[in-house]
Amino acid sequence: MSANLAPVSSPTEESTMTDGFNLVIDALKLNGIKTIYGLPGIPITDLTRKAQAQGLRVISFRHEQNAGNAAAIAGFMTGQPGVCLTVSAPGFLNGLTALANATTNCFPMILISGSSEREIVDLQQGDYEEMDQVAVARSLCKAAFRVLHAEDIGVGIARAIRSAVSGRPGGVYLDLPAKLFSQAMDAAAGAASLIQVVDPAPRQIPAPDAVKRALDLLKGAKKPLILLGKGAAYARADADIRALVERSGIPYLPMSMAKGLLPDTHELSAAAARSYVLPEADVVLLVGARLNWLLSHGKGKTWGGKDHKAWGGQKFIQIDISPTEMDSNVRIDAPLVGDIGSCVSALLAGIDAKWPKPPAEWLNAVFDRRNKNVAKMAETLAKDPKPMNFHSALNVVRDIVKANPDAMLVNEGANALDFTRSIVDMYKPRKRLDVGTWGVMGIGMGFAVAAAIESGEPVIAIEGDSAFGFSGMEVETICRYNLPVCVVIFNNNGVYRGTDQNLSGGADVAPTVFVKDARYEKMMEAFGGVGVYATTPAELRKGMEEAIRSRRPTLINAIIDETAGTESGRITSLNPAAAAKK
Ligand code: OXT
Ligand code: ADP
Ligand code: MG
């Protein structure tokens, strides 16, 4: 939290008094919160007005889920909790998906929601937007609090901040009933009741014996591998993580949102040899990555196991702030519990010039495989098929990102997601924001808005046409705040493809198919932004270059071969029908 913002008690008309509205705003400002993402209405409309009047930036959305996603990713980008503000019951519920997603992804976020009268809600007497919101939220976030008295606002906000950012970060719910806002209290007592949180995310130093155990295991490895997850990106230990990789000389694999922690073009990157290194490695160091479905639970064929449940024989070292993450899927031989910054620097202290580099046989095998895959990919990218496909379009995006490494990249869809991840290299940490742990559609425009606001850099959002539809109305928000966002819709006329047939032979189109040749770019034009219709890589390139240059809100409708996608992209095997055949 910023330490230099003094409490700014903003008295009401009677200058010696303050109220709930002002205390909430003062408490947020005192703790360095600069932006509220939300959607106004009863009972928080005046809170948004007053917050704006008192210097907080209030970004107003068209749907709370998008505001919530914006707050969540702001939390990931800054390490401070992103704040989302919603109205009671339905607005709160709209924000709740984002809160749950933030918690699942370990993004620090606070959902603040107005609520109806406790006395009426608890007797279920049918208040306006009646709901016991704390009870509903509790199971979907790290912590849920309700503040009933103005003098407790400082404590409520302090507890929400600490809960969101300390230990494993996540989502927190803060319930503020309507009556609280108008409660008056003495201004001096109000100011004194606020808390500026000291050291909100305390370091957690790993135990020396745990560090030694990890180093011993790593040193003895014949085929070591480092796996970097989004926890490593969140930890902001960029220089030490790079030093760990480079000094140890161990190949590394970035998870999706860890791409760019080291540039994807780094000589030790094994990203293009993923299916080779996972089963082959003998010791794997996990840094802020969970052995969940995205890593096939650390076992099975992906890891060289003889069937889909069998252990592949790897030994694991896991760095994580959450002790109970250890052994969640397979045995963790060397748990290293602590914050990533402290753990990595402790490991580094044991990796000196005499540290044995991994055997050349292993390195050669990994880099041969990687170089072959990269060369094969280069051939595919050089083709110029008609109609344009995912590869030829992404060849353009890849160049644009290379030329603009500070730009933020937001990405969702199935094929539009998976191809972008493997084709578009990232060069800097925390630039790639995507569907994360849940593979959730709908993060696109909320993430894009927050990425622009929090970074000030141009934002490129690569969106499947289905994915875009979940948050598409926020193009108005992007235009309203004149944000430098370039949305590129990979339009293949549907979910995965545009070619499915109705199996009954009836008149309705298949469930995965959309209106053909939809003119999405006109949505952006409707609100004063730039719309581009692109059927070739050259048109796409021109549109993207102009968007980055002008910083004007732009939507490029990139027409992709409707036959090009595969069912569920790279995760076809998770479809029940496909899984049953395995
Ligand atoms: O090693 P191999 O040979 O295997 O090759 C790998 C790498 O080595 C190689 N590679 C490279 N080669 C050359 N050069 C370079 N630089 C390079 N880098 C890598 O490439 C391959 C792949 O590498 P990768 O990606 O690292 O490896 P892999 O095996 O794919 O990794 C496994 C995973 C699991 C880690 C990875 O696949 C992953 O992260 N997947 C995430 C998948 C995901 O989350 N998908 C989104 C959900 S799908 C589905 O649920 C959808 N829905 C339902 C729905 C959802 N999700 N949410 C809500 C709220 N409602 C409904 C919907 C509706 S998707 C969807 C919409 C889809 O339609 P759209 O129109 O939006 O999208 P389109 O499909 O485009 O039409
Ligand atoms: P990915 O999807 O990239 O594999 P995950 O979200 O599964 O990443 O894992 C991130 C992990 O990082 C979580 O288990 C979380 O507890 C951990 N984590 C987050 N921040 C820190 C930190 N500062 N120090 C240590 N561990 C962290
Ligand atoms: Mg599609």
XYZ file of C-alpha atoms and ligand atoms in Angstrom:
686
model
C 0.000 0.000 0.000
C 1.137 3.518 -0.687
C 2.336 5.080 2.538
C 2.122 8.702 1.508
C -1.597 9.257 1.221
C -2.744 11.053 4.342
C -6.245 10.391 5.670
C -8.521 12.812 3.869
C -11.617 13.020 5.977
C -14.174 14.841 3.891
C -16.682 16.244 6.297
C -20.353 16.543 5.486
C -22.205 19.856 5.745
C -21.607 20.055 9.456
C -17.865 20.281 9.207
C -17.194 18.329 12.410
C -19.110 15.297 11.215
C -18.411 12.616 8.662
C -20.475 9.680 7.411
C -20.273 6.157 6.009
C -19.853 7.327 2.414
C -16.855 9.452 3.271
C -15.289 6.928 5.592
C -15.359 4.213 2.912
C -13.715 6.561 0.427
C -11.158 7.788 2.971
C -10.270 4.241 3.997
C -9.694 3.172 0.388
C -7.592 6.240 -0.373
C -5.601 5.838 2.805
C -4.620 2.394 1.572
C -3.509 3.539 -1.844
C -6.546 2.403 -3.826
C -6.801 4.671 -6.852
C -9.483 3.078 -9.027
C -12.925 1.593 -8.459
C -14.387 -0.644 -11.168
C -18.135 -0.887 -10.841
C -21.686 -0.179 -11.841
C -23.870 2.365 -9.983
C -27.392 2.020 -8.609
C -29.197 1.746 -5.256
C -27.611 1.989 -2.683
C -24.148 2.873 -3.997
C -24.808 5.552 -6.646
C -23.740 8.369 -4.358
C -20.692 6.412 -3.299
C -19.520 6.368 -6.927
C -20.227 10.099 -7.321
C -18.498 11.068 -4.090
C -15.545 8.785 -4.778
C -15.049 10.460 -8.143
C -15.418 13.901 -6.541
C -12.718 12.983 -4.036
C -10.152 11.904 -6.589
C -10.693 8.176 -7.007
C -11.014 7.058 -10.606
C -14.397 5.408 -11.060
C -14.701 3.224 -14.140
C -18.316 2.447 -14.807
C -19.210 -0.700 -16.746
C -22.277 -2.051 -18.541
C -22.346 -5.335 -16.597
C -20.883 -6.129 -13.178
C -19.132 -9.301 -14.302
C -16.890 -7.230 -16.530
C -16.240 -4.713 -13.758
C -15.328 -7.624 -11.499
C -12.980 -9.112 -14.057
C -11.352 -5.714 -14.459
C -10.802 -5.449 -10.696
C -9.421 -8.987 -10.530
C -6.849 -8.475 -13.237
C -5.910 -5.066 -11.838
C -5.059 -7.021 -8.688
C -2.841 -9.417 -10.644
C -1.129 -6.573 -12.479
C -0.440 -4.370 -9.450
C -0.294 -6.687 -6.432
C -2.833 -4.412 -4.720
C -6.409 -5.609 -4.403
C -8.550 -4.505 -7.334
C -11.841 -3.054 -6.106
C -15.207 -3.762 -7.705
C -18.354 -1.993 -6.513
C -21.824 -3.385 -7.163
C -25.441 -2.872 -6.149
C -27.334 -5.396 -4.042
C -28.572 -8.912 -4.950
C -28.573 -9.101 -8.795
C -25.637 -6.707 -9.212
C -23.780 -8.542 -6.470
C -24.485 -11.895 -8.131
C -23.296 -10.545 -11.478
C -20.016 -9.612 -9.817
C -19.722 -12.903 -7.975
C -18.510 -14.964 -10.953
C -15.554 -12.633 -11.250
C -14.896 -12.838 -7.497
C -14.911 -16.629 -7.618
C -12.700 -16.607 -10.694
C -10.270 -14.230 -8.969
C -10.103 -16.561 -5.975
C -9.538 -19.595 -8.181
C -6.730 -17.792 -9.986
C -5.154 -16.311 -6.813
C -5.795 -12.707 -7.927
C -6.316 -10.228 -5.074
C -9.672 -8.521 -5.391
C -12.327 -6.982 -3.157
C -15.949 -7.069 -4.217
C -17.747 -4.334 -2.294
C -21.472 -4.538 -2.587
C -24.294 -2.484 -1.191
C -27.033 -4.564 0.423
C -30.543 -4.204 1.731
C -31.730 -3.757 5.329
C -30.441 -6.524 7.573
C -33.547 -6.512 9.782
C -35.799 -7.117 6.764
C -33.465 -9.499 4.955
C -33.010 -11.698 8.026
C -36.760 -11.966 8.578
C -37.198 -12.554 4.837
C -39.836 -9.845 4.627
C -39.212 -9.086 0.972
C -36.985 -6.006 0.881
C -35.900 -4.372 -2.360
C -33.218 -6.686 -3.808
C -33.294 -8.863 -0.721
C -30.497 -11.381 -0.253
C -28.185 -12.599 2.482
C -25.173 -11.729 0.349
C -22.503 -12.615 2.908
C -23.856 -16.144 3.196
C -23.873 -16.526 -0.583
C -20.394 -15.093 -1.075
C -18.660 -16.953 1.738
C -18.054 -20.225 -0.066
C -16.789 -18.514 -3.213
C -13.997 -16.350 -1.843
C -11.212 -16.241 0.754
C -13.165 -14.195 3.288
C -16.465 -12.332 3.576
C -17.145 -9.435 5.955
C -20.099 -7.188 6.726
C -19.809 -3.748 8.333
C -22.804 -2.494 10.297
C -21.408 0.598 12.002
C -19.570 3.580 10.564
C -16.854 3.320 13.215
C -16.012 -0.192 11.930
C -15.446 0.806 8.302
C -11.702 1.228 8.829
C -11.383 -2.242 10.304
C -13.604 -3.745 7.596
C -11.514 -2.322 4.764
C -8.242 -3.235 6.496
C -9.398 -6.827 6.968
C -10.537 -7.020 3.365
C -7.170 -5.760 2.082
C -5.129 -8.112 4.249
C -7.286 -11.082 3.384
C -6.990 -10.380 -0.344
C -3.218 -9.973 -0.568
C -1.631 -11.934 2.274
C -0.668 -15.588 1.911
C -2.261 -17.015 -1.232
C -3.965 -14.005 -2.814
C -7.638 -14.171 -3.712
C -11.070 -12.607 -3.677
C -12.721 -11.012 -0.639
C -16.318 -9.909 -0.220
C -17.223 -6.778 1.756
C -20.898 -6.174 2.443
C -22.007 -2.606 3.117
C -25.723 -2.324 3.971
C -27.548 0.768 2.679
C -28.042 2.248 6.135
C -24.299 2.336 6.796
C -23.604 5.016 4.207
C -25.650 7.747 5.874
C -24.547 6.963 9.434
C -22.919 10.110 10.799
C -20.093 10.262 13.292
C -17.608 12.774 14.616
C -15.085 13.499 11.858
C -12.024 13.327 14.109
C -13.142 10.022 15.628
C -13.905 8.767 12.116
C -10.437 9.671 10.858
C -8.883 8.028 13.905
C -10.856 4.825 13.253
C -9.266 4.270 9.834
C -6.361 1.867 9.434
C -3.489 2.182 7.015
C -2.487 -1.433 6.588
C 1.164 -2.019 7.436
C 2.930 -4.734 5.440
C -0.260 -6.215 3.937
C 1.496 -9.174 2.264
C 4.275 -10.109 4.682
C 7.172 -12.089 3.254
C 7.240 -15.732 4.286
C 10.784 -16.959 4.582
C 11.342 -20.647 3.821
C 13.004 -22.860 6.425
C 16.736 -23.478 5.768
C 16.346 -27.279 5.864
C 13.608 -27.081 3.240
C 15.893 -24.983 1.029
C 18.724 -27.499 1.438
C 16.405 -30.404 0.611
C 15.318 -28.659 -2.574
C 18.866 -27.791 -3.621
C 20.112 -31.333 -2.998
C 17.348 -32.791 -5.131
C 17.898 -30.286 -7.924
C 21.645 -30.785 -7.898
C 21.352 -34.544 -8.331
C 18.987 -34.269 -11.307
C 19.999 -35.645 -14.688
C 17.066 -34.109 -16.537
C 15.895 -31.111 -14.518
C 13.072 -28.812 -15.573
C 11.733 -25.543 -14.128
C 8.024 -24.845 -14.497
C 6.998 -21.227 -14.058
C 3.357 -20.471 -13.244
C 1.338 -17.294 -12.912
C 2.215 -17.222 -9.189
C 5.801 -16.598 -10.303
C 4.627 -13.737 -12.497
C 2.509 -12.318 -9.669
C 5.411 -12.458 -7.209
C 7.389 -9.741 -9.031
C 10.687 -11.514 -8.396
C 11.528 -11.182 -12.071
C 15.286 -10.639 -11.809
C 15.814 -13.468 -9.315
C 13.693 -15.898 -11.317
C 15.700 -15.099 -14.417
C 18.919 -15.554 -12.437
C 17.681 -18.913 -11.118
C 17.111 -20.176 -14.649
C 20.307 -18.737 -16.099
C 22.666 -19.625 -13.251
C 21.379 -23.180 -12.961
C 21.211 -23.572 -16.755
C 17.982 -25.562 -16.385
C 15.420 -25.470 -19.231
C 12.123 -23.895 -18.223
C 8.539 -24.102 -19.333
C 6.205 -21.122 -18.757
C 2.527 -21.656 -18.034
C 0.300 -19.420 -20.086
C 0.322 -16.287 -17.916
C 3.989 -16.783 -17.012
C 4.955 -16.284 -20.640
C 7.274 -13.302 -20.891
C 8.618 -13.667 -17.348
C 11.726 -14.463 -19.322
C 11.399 -13.572 -23.013
C 9.836 -16.498 -24.905
C 12.839 -16.346 -27.233
C 15.207 -17.129 -24.337
C 17.771 -19.831 -25.115
C 16.649 -21.931 -22.128
C 12.937 -21.879 -23.025
C 11.497 -25.348 -23.558
C 7.998 -24.045 -24.422
C 8.103 -25.483 -27.925
C 9.155 -28.891 -26.569
C 6.405 -29.221 -23.969
C 5.222 -32.712 -24.811
C 8.838 -33.900 -24.794
C 10.106 -32.379 -21.549
C 7.183 -33.246 -19.257
C 7.479 -37.033 -19.561
C 11.272 -36.978 -19.849
C 12.237 -34.744 -16.911
C 13.406 -36.482 -13.719
C 13.221 -33.533 -11.302
C 10.726 -30.718 -11.776
C 10.895 -27.430 -9.871
C 7.439 -25.836 -9.762
C 7.509 -22.103 -9.121
C 4.002 -20.726 -8.454
C 2.252 -23.332 -10.583
C -0.278 -25.858 -9.306
C -0.391 -29.445 -10.492
C -4.024 -29.026 -11.552
C -5.736 -30.020 -14.820
C -3.531 -27.668 -16.822
C -0.601 -29.877 -15.834
C -2.553 -33.120 -16.053
C -2.394 -33.369 -12.229
C 1.311 -34.225 -12.394
C 0.680 -37.757 -13.632
C -0.635 -39.854 -16.486
C 0.543 -40.068 -20.049
C 1.495 -36.382 -20.250
C 4.133 -37.168 -17.631
C 5.148 -40.527 -19.089
C 2.877 -42.625 -16.853
C 1.703 -45.871 -18.401
C -1.982 -44.922 -18.186
C -3.943 -41.764 -17.484
C -3.612 -42.050 -13.687
C -0.110 -43.466 -13.289
C 2.794 -41.510 -11.819
C 5.501 -40.837 -14.395
C 8.399 -41.206 -11.942
C 9.327 -37.519 -11.629
C 10.421 -35.988 -8.355
C 8.883 -32.609 -7.588
C 10.165 -29.541 -5.778
C 7.329 -27.068 -5.274
C 7.590 -23.427 -4.288
C 4.267 -22.111 -3.056
C 3.001 -19.810 -0.351
C 0.209 -22.221 0.481
C 1.466 -25.204 2.527
C -1.619 -27.273 1.755
C -0.922 -27.103 -1.982
C 1.795 -29.706 -1.389
C 0.854 -33.322 -2.210
C -2.485 -32.171 -3.627
C -2.084 -34.421 -6.659
C 1.191 -36.335 -6.395
C 3.946 -36.580 -3.807
C 6.011 -33.416 -3.425
C 9.498 -34.571 -2.483
C 10.833 -31.160 -1.574
C 8.144 -28.683 -0.515
C 9.435 -25.134 -0.308
C 6.791 -23.114 1.456
C 7.174 -19.376 1.432
C 6.800 -16.396 -0.823
C 8.406 -16.876 -4.206
C 10.749 -13.908 -3.843
C 12.199 -15.266 -0.596
C 12.295 -18.891 -1.777
C 13.989 -18.121 -5.076
C 16.556 -15.879 -3.447
C 17.278 -18.611 -0.876
C 17.819 -21.111 -3.696
C 20.031 -18.646 -5.518
C 22.248 -18.342 -2.478
C 23.037 -22.037 -2.946
C 23.620 -21.884 -6.694
C 27.130 -20.575 -7.153
C 29.634 -20.719 -10.013
C 30.424 -24.338 -9.105
C 26.804 -25.453 -9.607
C 26.865 -28.355 -12.085
C 25.085 -27.490 -15.321
C 22.526 -30.097 -16.465
C 24.054 -32.882 -18.587
C 24.642 -31.828 -22.199
C 22.725 -34.900 -23.396
C 19.551 -33.566 -21.767
C 20.029 -30.011 -22.980
C 20.775 -31.130 -26.524
C 17.727 -33.372 -26.630
C 15.433 -30.590 -25.368
C 16.804 -27.929 -27.665
C 16.862 -30.197 -30.720
C 13.203 -30.937 -30.202
C 12.424 -27.273 -29.555
C 14.316 -26.049 -32.597
C 12.581 -28.563 -34.841
C 9.158 -27.484 -33.583
C 10.016 -23.816 -33.988
C 11.235 -24.414 -37.550
C 8.074 -26.386 -38.353
C 5.957 -23.580 -36.938
C 7.892 -20.993 -38.996
C 7.012 -22.925 -42.169
C 3.324 -22.985 -41.273
C 3.332 -19.297 -40.388
C 4.903 -18.364 -43.711
C 1.933 -19.746 -45.665
C -0.765 -17.431 -46.915
C -3.903 -19.551 -47.312
C -7.177 -18.175 -48.640
C -9.300 -17.735 -46.618
C -7.060 -16.511 -43.790
C -6.633 -19.070 -40.993
C -5.549 -18.864 -37.331
C -1.884 -19.260 -38.244
C -1.651 -16.635 -40.956
C -3.581 -14.151 -38.796
C -1.445 -14.888 -35.736
C 1.710 -14.454 -37.755
C 0.671 -10.793 -37.962
C -0.176 -10.542 -34.255
C 3.183 -12.132 -33.445
C 5.018 -9.409 -35.407
C 2.975 -6.615 -33.857
C 3.632 -7.869 -30.306
C 7.334 -8.250 -31.096
C 7.431 -4.637 -32.293
C 5.439 -3.480 -29.234
C 6.695 -5.585 -26.320
C 5.171 -3.245 -23.741
C 1.673 -3.718 -25.119
C -0.706 -5.831 -23.027
C -2.162 -8.970 -24.606
C -5.592 -10.202 -23.545
C -6.647 -13.567 -24.941
C -9.743 -15.786 -24.813
C -11.526 -18.345 -26.964
C -10.688 -21.972 -27.676
C -8.653 -22.154 -30.892
C -8.219 -18.372 -30.734
C -6.681 -18.900 -27.282
C -4.572 -21.986 -27.849
C -2.998 -20.922 -31.127
C -2.234 -17.457 -29.768
C -0.528 -18.955 -26.718
C 1.837 -21.089 -28.752
C 2.431 -18.669 -31.648
C 2.676 -15.205 -30.095
C 5.923 -14.758 -28.156
C 5.863 -12.532 -25.084
C 8.873 -10.481 -24.085
C 8.035 -8.949 -20.710
C 6.445 -10.166 -17.458
C 2.711 -9.882 -16.725
C 1.801 -8.796 -20.239
C -0.280 -11.842 -21.138
C -3.710 -12.014 -19.476
C -6.022 -14.887 -20.285
C -8.745 -17.324 -19.250
C -6.610 -18.790 -16.463
C -7.383 -21.701 -14.187
C -11.053 -22.077 -15.091
C -10.680 -21.550 -18.836
C -13.492 -19.037 -18.428
C -14.977 -17.104 -21.333
C -15.996 -13.506 -20.638
C -12.830 -12.024 -19.189
C -11.971 -10.236 -22.435
C -13.292 -6.694 -22.300
C -13.065 -6.360 -18.500
C -9.405 -7.398 -18.612
C -8.789 -5.103 -21.590
C -10.230 -2.063 -19.812
C -8.190 -2.663 -16.650
C -5.055 -3.504 -18.640
C -5.287 -0.128 -20.383
C -6.064 1.804 -17.191
C -3.469 0.144 -14.971
C -0.604 0.027 -17.491
C -1.235 3.048 -19.715
C 0.047 0.862 -22.569
C -1.808 -0.176 -25.715
C -3.894 -3.314 -25.289
C -4.387 -6.009 -27.907
C -7.301 -8.348 -27.199
C -7.314 -11.507 -29.313
C -10.844 -12.861 -29.028
C -12.723 -15.848 -30.367
C -16.068 -14.645 -31.775
C -17.903 -16.632 -29.109
C -15.596 -15.430 -26.327
C -16.085 -11.798 -27.335
C -19.861 -12.135 -27.074
C -19.663 -12.653 -23.294
C -18.456 -9.088 -22.664
C -18.895 -7.364 -26.039
C -21.101 -4.534 -24.794
C -18.085 -3.096 -23.004
C -16.827 -1.718 -26.326
C -18.986 1.251 -25.298
C -16.966 1.481 -22.061
C -13.741 1.331 -24.063
C -14.968 4.185 -26.271
C -16.370 6.195 -23.344
C -12.991 6.273 -21.619
C -11.183 6.489 -24.971
C -8.895 3.578 -24.109
C -6.085 2.418 -26.429
C -7.628 -1.022 -26.911
C -7.442 -2.926 -30.177
C -9.902 -5.817 -30.130
C -9.229 -8.427 -32.797
C -12.091 -10.896 -33.239
C -11.100 -14.159 -34.856
C -14.407 -14.640 -36.574
C -14.922 -18.248 -37.642
C -18.726 -18.040 -37.389
C -19.054 -19.941 -34.148
C -17.849 -21.827 -31.123
C -14.738 -23.735 -32.355
C -15.930 -23.654 -36.019
C -18.788 -22.408 -38.130
C -19.532 -25.604 -39.967
C -21.517 -27.807 -37.572
C -24.819 -29.201 -38.826
C -28.083 -29.616 -36.938
C -28.131 -33.380 -36.358
C -31.957 -33.482 -36.554
C -31.906 -31.908 -39.983
C -34.286 -29.220 -38.607
C -34.279 -25.526 -39.508
C -32.333 -24.250 -36.469
C -28.579 -23.978 -36.933
C -26.348 -26.233 -34.803
C -25.760 -25.083 -31.178
C -22.198 -23.994 -31.937
C -22.968 -21.927 -35.049
C -23.522 -18.136 -35.228
C -24.847 -15.716 -37.855
C -22.479 -16.005 -40.811
C -20.235 -13.080 -41.678
C -21.398 -11.028 -38.662
C -20.109 -7.435 -38.864
C -18.714 -7.050 -35.334
C -16.640 -4.029 -36.329
C -19.826 -1.978 -36.598
C -20.312 -2.355 -32.833
C -17.189 -0.282 -32.266
C -18.210 2.236 -34.920
C -21.584 2.626 -33.179
C -19.814 4.211 -30.202
C -17.333 6.355 -32.124
C -14.401 3.924 -32.324
C -12.695 2.531 -35.400
C -14.055 -0.582 -37.101
C -11.962 -2.648 -39.522
C -13.100 -5.580 -41.652
C -10.050 -7.722 -42.447
C -10.034 -10.738 -44.738
C -6.266 -10.882 -45.352
C -3.148 -10.737 -43.176
C -2.218 -7.458 -44.912
C -5.520 -5.836 -43.902
C -5.161 -7.163 -40.372
C -1.615 -5.806 -40.122
C -2.627 -2.383 -41.380
C -5.532 -2.226 -38.938
C -3.438 -3.280 -35.941
C -0.557 -0.963 -36.758
C -2.916 1.970 -37.113
C -4.675 1.087 -33.843
C -1.390 0.990 -31.931
C -0.187 4.199 -33.566
C -3.396 6.173 -33.021
C -4.301 4.659 -29.605
C -7.943 4.907 -30.702
C -10.456 2.255 -29.642
C -10.466 -0.188 -32.540
C -12.255 -3.422 -33.343
C -10.904 -5.559 -36.154
C -13.238 -8.224 -37.460
C -10.683 -10.750 -38.749
C -12.421 -13.280 -40.970
C -10.987 -16.743 -40.319
C -11.608 -19.915 -42.329
C -14.708 -21.345 -40.640
C -13.397 -24.884 -41.035
C -10.030 -24.181 -39.389
C -10.774 -24.777 -35.691
C -10.928 -28.015 -33.716
C -13.455 -28.973 -31.042
C -12.347 -27.279 -27.762
C -8.989 -26.282 -29.274
C -6.118 -28.141 -27.566
C -8.322 -29.680 -24.873
C -10.517 -31.863 -27.060
C -9.637 -34.813 -24.838
C -11.632 -33.267 -21.968
C -14.918 -33.545 -23.883
C -16.881 -36.452 -22.368
C -17.401 -38.131 -25.762
C -13.684 -37.942 -26.576
C -12.698 -38.967 -23.043
C -14.937 -42.046 -23.253
C -13.040 -43.230 -26.341
C -9.668 -43.041 -24.516
O 4.822 -30.276 -27.571
P 3.702 -30.401 -28.550
O 4.109 -31.044 -29.818
O 2.478 -31.000 -27.937
O 3.296 -28.925 -28.980
C 2.981 -27.930 -28.038
C 4.150 -27.014 -27.843
O 5.339 -27.730 -27.766
C 4.036 -26.164 -29.096
N 4.627 -24.848 -28.976
C 5.361 -24.271 -29.937
N 5.742 -24.697 -31.144
C 6.520 -23.871 -31.910
N 6.892 -22.654 -31.487
C 6.546 -22.190 -30.266
N 6.952 -21.003 -29.851
C 5.733 -23.011 -29.427
N 5.214 -22.889 -28.171
C 4.529 -24.017 -27.920
O 2.641 -25.972 -29.297
C 1.929 -27.034 -28.698
C 0.954 -26.412 -27.710
O 1.713 -25.833 -26.691
P 1.082 -25.515 -25.295
O -0.065 -24.617 -25.522
O 2.142 -25.017 -24.386
O 0.712 -26.988 -24.847
P -0.651 -27.718 -24.624
O -0.393 -29.149 -24.787
O -1.796 -27.137 -25.358
O -0.858 -27.383 -23.059
C -1.856 -27.976 -22.365
C -2.653 -26.919 -21.643
C -3.837 -27.611 -20.968
C -1.771 -26.279 -20.572
C -3.099 -25.865 -22.671
O -3.775 -26.454 -23.717
C -3.938 -24.775 -22.045
O -3.496 -23.901 -21.324
N -5.206 -24.795 -22.378
C -6.173 -23.864 -21.904
C -7.413 -24.277 -22.563
C -8.549 -23.440 -22.108
O -8.609 -22.948 -21.004
N -9.539 -23.271 -23.031
C -10.647 -22.437 -22.846
C -11.871 -23.223 -22.495
S -12.471 -24.199 -23.829
C -14.251 -24.267 -23.562
O -14.498 -24.453 -22.266
C -14.986 -23.105 -24.189
N -16.281 -22.676 -24.004
C -17.176 -23.148 -22.941
C -17.426 -22.046 -21.906
C -16.421 -21.497 -21.122
N -15.144 -21.865 -21.207
N -16.704 -20.509 -20.214
C -17.962 -20.109 -20.054
C -18.248 -19.034 -19.044
N -18.959 -20.620 -20.777
C -18.716 -21.570 -21.700
C -16.706 -21.790 -24.968
C -18.095 -21.236 -25.087
S -14.241 -22.258 -25.410
C -15.682 -21.452 -25.833
C -15.750 -20.527 -27.003
C -14.914 -20.997 -28.154
O -15.284 -20.353 -29.336
P -14.539 -19.055 -29.812
O -15.231 -18.541 -31.010
O -14.370 -18.104 -28.704
O -13.114 -19.618 -30.155
P -12.665 -20.478 -31.423
O -12.319 -21.837 -30.947
O -11.491 -19.741 -31.948
O -13.811 -20.508 -32.379
P -0.617 -21.567 -13.397
O -2.060 -21.636 -13.815
O 0.156 -20.557 -14.143
O 0.014 -22.903 -13.348
P -1.603 -21.437 -10.716
O -2.653 -20.384 -10.603
O -2.075 -22.834 -10.848
O -0.602 -21.026 -11.884
O -0.667 -21.404 -9.449
C -0.261 -20.240 -8.855
C 0.287 -20.621 -7.480
O 1.146 -19.583 -7.054
C -0.770 -20.804 -6.398
O -0.677 -22.086 -5.839
C -0.461 -19.718 -5.361
O -0.619 -20.161 -4.030
C 0.989 -19.421 -5.652
N 1.406 -18.059 -5.341
C 0.830 -16.914 -5.730
N 1.546 -15.858 -5.310
C 2.601 -16.356 -4.652
C 3.717 -15.779 -3.978
N 3.896 -14.457 -3.928
N 4.615 -16.606 -3.412
C 4.449 -17.956 -3.451
N 3.420 -18.545 -4.078
C 2.512 -17.771 -4.667
Mg -15.039 -18.959 -32.983
